[in-house]
Short mmCIF file of C-alpha atoms in Angstrom, two decimals:
data_model
loop_
_atom_site.label_atom_id
_atom_site.label_comp_id
_atom_site.label_asym_id
_atom_site.label_seq_id
_atom_site.Cartn_x
_atom_site.Cartn_y
_atom_site.Cartn_z
CA UNK A 1 75.13 2.47 -8.33
CA UNK A 2 74.93 5.55 -6.05
CA UNK A 3 72.51 8.31 -7.12
CA UNK A 4 72.90 12.00 -6.50
CA UNK A 5 74.01 12.50 -2.87
CA UNK A 6 73.58 15.69 -1.05
CA UNK A 7 74.95 16.67 2.40
CA UNK A 8 73.91 17.47 5.06
CA UNK A 9 70.34 16.21 4.83
CA UNK A 10 69.05 18.74 7.39
CA UNK A 11 70.62 22.05 8.70
CA UNK A 12 69.54 24.76 11.09
CA UNK A 13 71.26 28.12 10.77
CA UNK A 14 70.79 31.58 12.36
CA UNK A 15 69.90 34.63 10.29
CA UNK A 16 73.05 36.29 9.06
CA UNK A 17 75.26 33.25 9.04
CA UNK A 18 76.57 31.47 5.87
CA UNK A 19 76.00 27.94 4.76
CA UNK A 20 77.64 25.45 2.45
CA UNK A 21 75.79 22.74 0.88
CA UNK A 22 77.34 19.74 -1.03
CA UNK A 23 76.41 17.67 -3.92
CA UNK A 24 78.05 14.53 -5.49
CA UNK A 25 76.62 13.77 -8.97
CA UNK A 26 76.01 10.29 -10.44
CA UNK A 27 79.33 8.76 -11.64
CA UNK A 28 80.03 9.95 -15.15
CA UNK A 29 77.77 12.94 -14.95
CA UNK A 30 79.53 16.29 -15.57
CA UNK A 31 76.65 18.64 -15.06
CA UNK A 32 75.19 19.76 -11.78
CA UNK A 33 72.23 22.05 -11.15
CA UNK A 34 71.03 23.62 -8.00
CA UNK A 35 67.39 24.45 -7.15
CA UNK A 36 65.55 26.03 -4.23
CA UNK A 37 62.17 24.65 -3.37
CA UNK A 38 59.98 26.49 -0.88
CA UNK A 39 57.16 24.49 0.72
CA UNK A 40 54.21 24.29 -1.46
CA UNK A 41 55.91 25.56 -4.64
CA UNK A 42 57.88 24.01 -7.55
CA UNK A 43 61.59 24.22 -7.54
CA UNK A 44 63.43 27.48 -8.56
CA UNK A 45 66.59 27.16 -10.65
CA UNK A 46 69.72 28.71 -8.99
CA UNK A 47 72.74 27.54 -11.02
CA UNK A 48 73.98 25.08 -13.61
CA UNK A 49 77.58 24.03 -13.86
CA UNK A 50 79.23 21.83 -16.51
CA UNK A 51 82.93 20.97 -16.56
CA UNK A 52 83.55 23.43 -13.82
CA UNK A 53 82.11 26.28 -15.76
CA UNK A 54 78.81 28.22 -15.02
CA UNK A 55 76.30 27.38 -17.74
CA UNK A 56 73.23 28.91 -16.43
CA UNK A 57 72.05 31.18 -13.56
CA UNK A 58 68.62 31.86 -12.20
CA UNK A 59 67.23 35.04 -10.65
CA UNK A 60 68.86 34.84 -7.28
CA UNK A 61 70.86 37.51 -5.41
CA UNK A 62 74.63 37.55 -5.24
CA UNK A 63 74.55 36.06 -1.81
CA UNK A 64 74.17 32.79 -3.61
CA UNK A 65 77.24 31.35 -5.27
CA UNK A 66 78.42 27.92 -6.38
CA UNK A 67 81.36 26.06 -7.81
CA UNK A 68 82.12 22.77 -9.39
CA UNK A 69 85.25 20.69 -8.59
CA UNK A 70 87.46 18.64 -10.89
CA UNK A 71 85.58 15.47 -9.70
CA UNK A 72 82.34 17.15 -10.70
CA UNK A 73 81.03 17.52 -7.21
CA UNK A 74 79.56 20.88 -6.39
CA UNK A 75 79.04 23.28 -3.48
CA UNK A 76 76.30 25.92 -3.02
CA UNK A 77 77.18 28.80 -0.77
CA UNK A 78 74.64 31.19 0.71
CA UNK A 79 75.90 34.16 2.68
CA UNK A 80 73.99 36.50 5.05
CA UNK A 81 71.24 34.00 5.47
CA UNK A 82 67.62 35.51 5.66
CA UNK A 83 64.53 33.75 7.11
CA UNK A 84 63.24 33.47 3.50
CA UNK A 85 66.24 31.31 2.57
CA UNK A 86 64.55 28.49 4.52
CA UNK A 87 63.78 25.83 1.92
CA UNK A 88 64.70 22.49 0.48
CA UNK A 89 67.74 22.83 -1.70
CA UNK A 90 67.97 20.24 -4.52
CA UNK A 91 70.91 19.14 -6.65
CA UNK A 92 70.42 17.50 -10.04
CA UNK A 93 73.03 15.92 -12.20
CA UNK A 94 73.11 15.13 -15.95
CA UNK A 95 75.51 13.61 -18.46
CA UNK A 96 75.38 16.78 -20.57
CA UNK A 97 75.09 20.63 -20.32
CA UNK A 98 72.21 20.66 -22.93
CA UNK A 99 68.82 21.23 -21.34
CA UNK A 100 67.18 18.51 -23.35
CA UNK A 101 69.00 15.81 -21.39
CA UNK A 102 67.25 14.29 -18.30
CA UNK A 103 68.17 15.24 -14.80
CA UNK A 104 68.47 13.02 -11.74
CA UNK A 105 67.73 14.76 -8.49
CA UNK A 106 69.14 14.13 -4.96
CA UNK A 107 66.85 13.99 -1.94
CA UNK A 108 67.88 17.57 -1.03
CA UNK A 109 69.06 19.52 1.99
CA UNK A 110 66.43 20.91 4.22
CA UNK A 111 67.71 24.32 5.44
CA UNK A 112 65.96 26.17 8.27
CA UNK A 113 67.01 29.72 9.07
CA UNK A 114 65.98 30.94 12.42
CA UNK B 1 58.05 34.72 -11.36
CA UNK B 2 56.47 31.49 -12.50
CA UNK B 3 56.56 31.24 -16.20
CA UNK B 4 54.77 27.82 -16.20
CA UNK B 5 51.32 27.54 -14.68
CA UNK B 6 49.82 24.13 -13.97
CA UNK B 7 46.26 23.24 -13.63
CA UNK B 8 44.60 21.96 -11.61
CA UNK B 9 46.64 22.72 -8.44
CA UNK B 10 45.04 19.98 -6.55
CA UNK B 11 43.20 16.86 -7.70
CA UNK B 12 41.72 14.08 -5.80
CA UNK B 13 40.07 11.23 -7.65
CA UNK B 14 39.03 7.62 -7.12
CA UNK B 15 41.08 4.70 -8.32
CA UNK B 16 40.37 3.78 -11.89
CA UNK B 17 39.42 7.38 -12.98
CA UNK B 18 41.21 9.14 -15.78
CA UNK B 19 42.79 12.66 -15.43
CA UNK B 20 44.60 15.29 -17.25
CA UNK B 21 47.07 17.92 -15.92
CA UNK B 22 48.04 21.02 -17.98
CA UNK B 23 51.23 23.01 -18.01
CA UNK B 24 50.85 26.39 -19.78
CA UNK B 25 53.19 29.22 -20.62
CA UNK B 26 53.57 32.17 -23.00
CA UNK B 27 57.10 31.33 -23.56
CA UNK B 28 58.74 28.89 -26.06
CA UNK B 29 60.93 26.14 -24.54
CA UNK B 30 63.74 24.04 -26.06
CA UNK B 31 62.23 21.04 -24.35
CA UNK B 32 59.75 20.19 -21.48
CA UNK B 33 60.06 17.65 -18.89
CA UNK B 34 57.51 16.15 -16.38
CA UNK B 35 58.60 14.99 -12.94
CA UNK B 36 56.81 13.39 -9.90
CA UNK B 37 57.97 14.22 -6.47
CA UNK B 38 57.05 12.49 -3.26
CA UNK B 39 57.28 14.11 0.22
CA UNK B 40 60.94 14.38 1.31
CA UNK B 41 62.35 13.29 -1.96
CA UNK B 42 63.66 15.01 -4.96
CA UNK B 43 61.65 15.06 -8.23
CA UNK B 44 61.91 11.98 -10.37
CA UNK B 45 61.99 12.48 -14.15
CA UNK B 46 59.07 10.88 -16.11
CA UNK B 47 59.70 12.12 -19.60
CA UNK B 48 61.29 14.60 -21.88
CA UNK B 49 59.57 16.00 -24.86
CA UNK B 50 61.47 17.94 -27.48
CA UNK B 51 59.47 18.39 -30.74
CA UNK B 52 56.41 20.41 -31.07
CA UNK B 53 53.33 18.21 -31.31
CA UNK B 54 55.26 15.19 -29.83
CA UNK B 55 53.35 12.61 -27.89
CA UNK B 56 54.94 10.09 -25.63
CA UNK B 57 53.40 7.23 -23.88
CA UNK B 58 54.64 5.42 -20.79
CA UNK B 59 52.31 2.71 -19.81
CA UNK B 60 49.18 4.51 -18.48
CA UNK B 61 50.79 7.92 -18.81
CA UNK B 62 50.51 9.95 -22.06
CA UNK B 63 52.50 13.23 -22.51
CA UNK B 64 51.95 15.79 -25.15
CA UNK B 65 53.98 18.80 -26.17
CA UNK B 66 52.12 21.64 -27.82
CA UNK B 67 52.78 22.43 -31.45
CA UNK B 68 54.22 25.82 -30.51
CA UNK B 69 56.37 24.34 -27.76
CA UNK B 70 54.66 26.54 -25.14
CA UNK B 71 52.42 24.09 -23.34
CA UNK B 72 52.05 20.41 -22.43
CA UNK B 73 49.73 17.91 -20.91
CA UNK B 74 49.93 14.71 -18.84
CA UNK B 75 47.04 12.33 -19.13
CA UNK B 76 46.81 9.34 -16.71
CA UNK B 77 44.43 6.57 -17.58
CA UNK B 78 42.88 4.29 -14.82
CA UNK B 79 44.78 6.07 -12.00
CA UNK B 80 46.16 3.96 -9.16
CA UNK B 81 47.05 4.91 -5.57
CA UNK B 82 50.72 4.55 -6.57
CA UNK B 83 50.22 7.56 -8.86
CA UNK B 84 49.72 9.81 -5.84
CA UNK B 85 52.36 12.68 -5.85
CA UNK B 86 53.23 16.05 -6.78
CA UNK B 87 53.50 16.40 -10.61
CA UNK B 88 55.84 19.11 -11.92
CA UNK B 89 56.41 20.26 -15.45
CA UNK B 90 59.73 21.92 -16.22
CA UNK B 91 60.45 24.11 -19.29
CA UNK B 92 64.10 24.21 -20.38
CA UNK B 93 65.58 27.04 -22.50
CA UNK B 94 68.93 27.31 -24.21
CA UNK B 95 69.68 31.09 -24.46
CA UNK B 96 72.62 33.30 -25.40
CA UNK B 97 73.28 33.92 -21.65
CA UNK B 98 73.10 30.26 -20.65
CA UNK B 99 70.53 27.70 -19.81
CA UNK B 100 67.38 28.40 -17.91
CA UNK B 101 65.17 25.99 -16.25
CA UNK B 102 61.62 26.82 -15.20
CA UNK B 103 59.51 24.59 -13.06
CA UNK B 104 55.73 24.82 -12.89
CA UNK B 105 53.58 25.52 -9.88
CA UNK B 106 52.86 21.76 -9.47
CA UNK B 107 49.78 19.52 -9.29
CA UNK B 108 49.19 17.60 -6.22
CA UNK B 109 47.39 14.40 -7.11
CA UNK B 110 45.76 12.04 -4.62
CA UNK B 111 44.26 8.80 -5.84
CA UNK B 112 41.91 7.22 -3.31
CA UNK B 113 41.62 3.44 -3.19
#
């Protein structure tokens, strides 16, 4: 069975550009969460979506947005990229919206902003 | 802002030794999870603890959730080189404004053969 898949795996963007990251959850999982992990730190929560509705939002600026599609895949969009947005962006899926359920992470998208 | 502080930040031990990693917060969580992450990969879930005082054992790993649901510990017995990795705790909260997930600062473990 396929796990959580993220694309692209690596990406280089210029400051000021926008970027779209994609995530396909495990089959049957309806919840998708997004995280930003800066080198040397733990992941920081950005968004959680369940059944196409936002269920949680972390402390990130409005430049960050996301959506979930009817097939439960998700996109994370970041506008007006800053150098500080360089990080590993992780997607995790779960069968439920409830935070007590386990999450399966993808391998992430490494974004470099130059 | 990191709500969860892990200690130690780095740990290097010999194969066969025991170790404990701590995850502390002033906040109460609905549940707490432990993950292990290897370079270039996403975190892999080890355990979820939900009830205050709960203890879970997975082979050589023992996880404990504090009575007040604010802290947790991970104890590894007879560490092996395969245990090497970044250990992350994650506190999960169900609030009126939605779910919140907070990862700890991480503990980088190296087990030397």
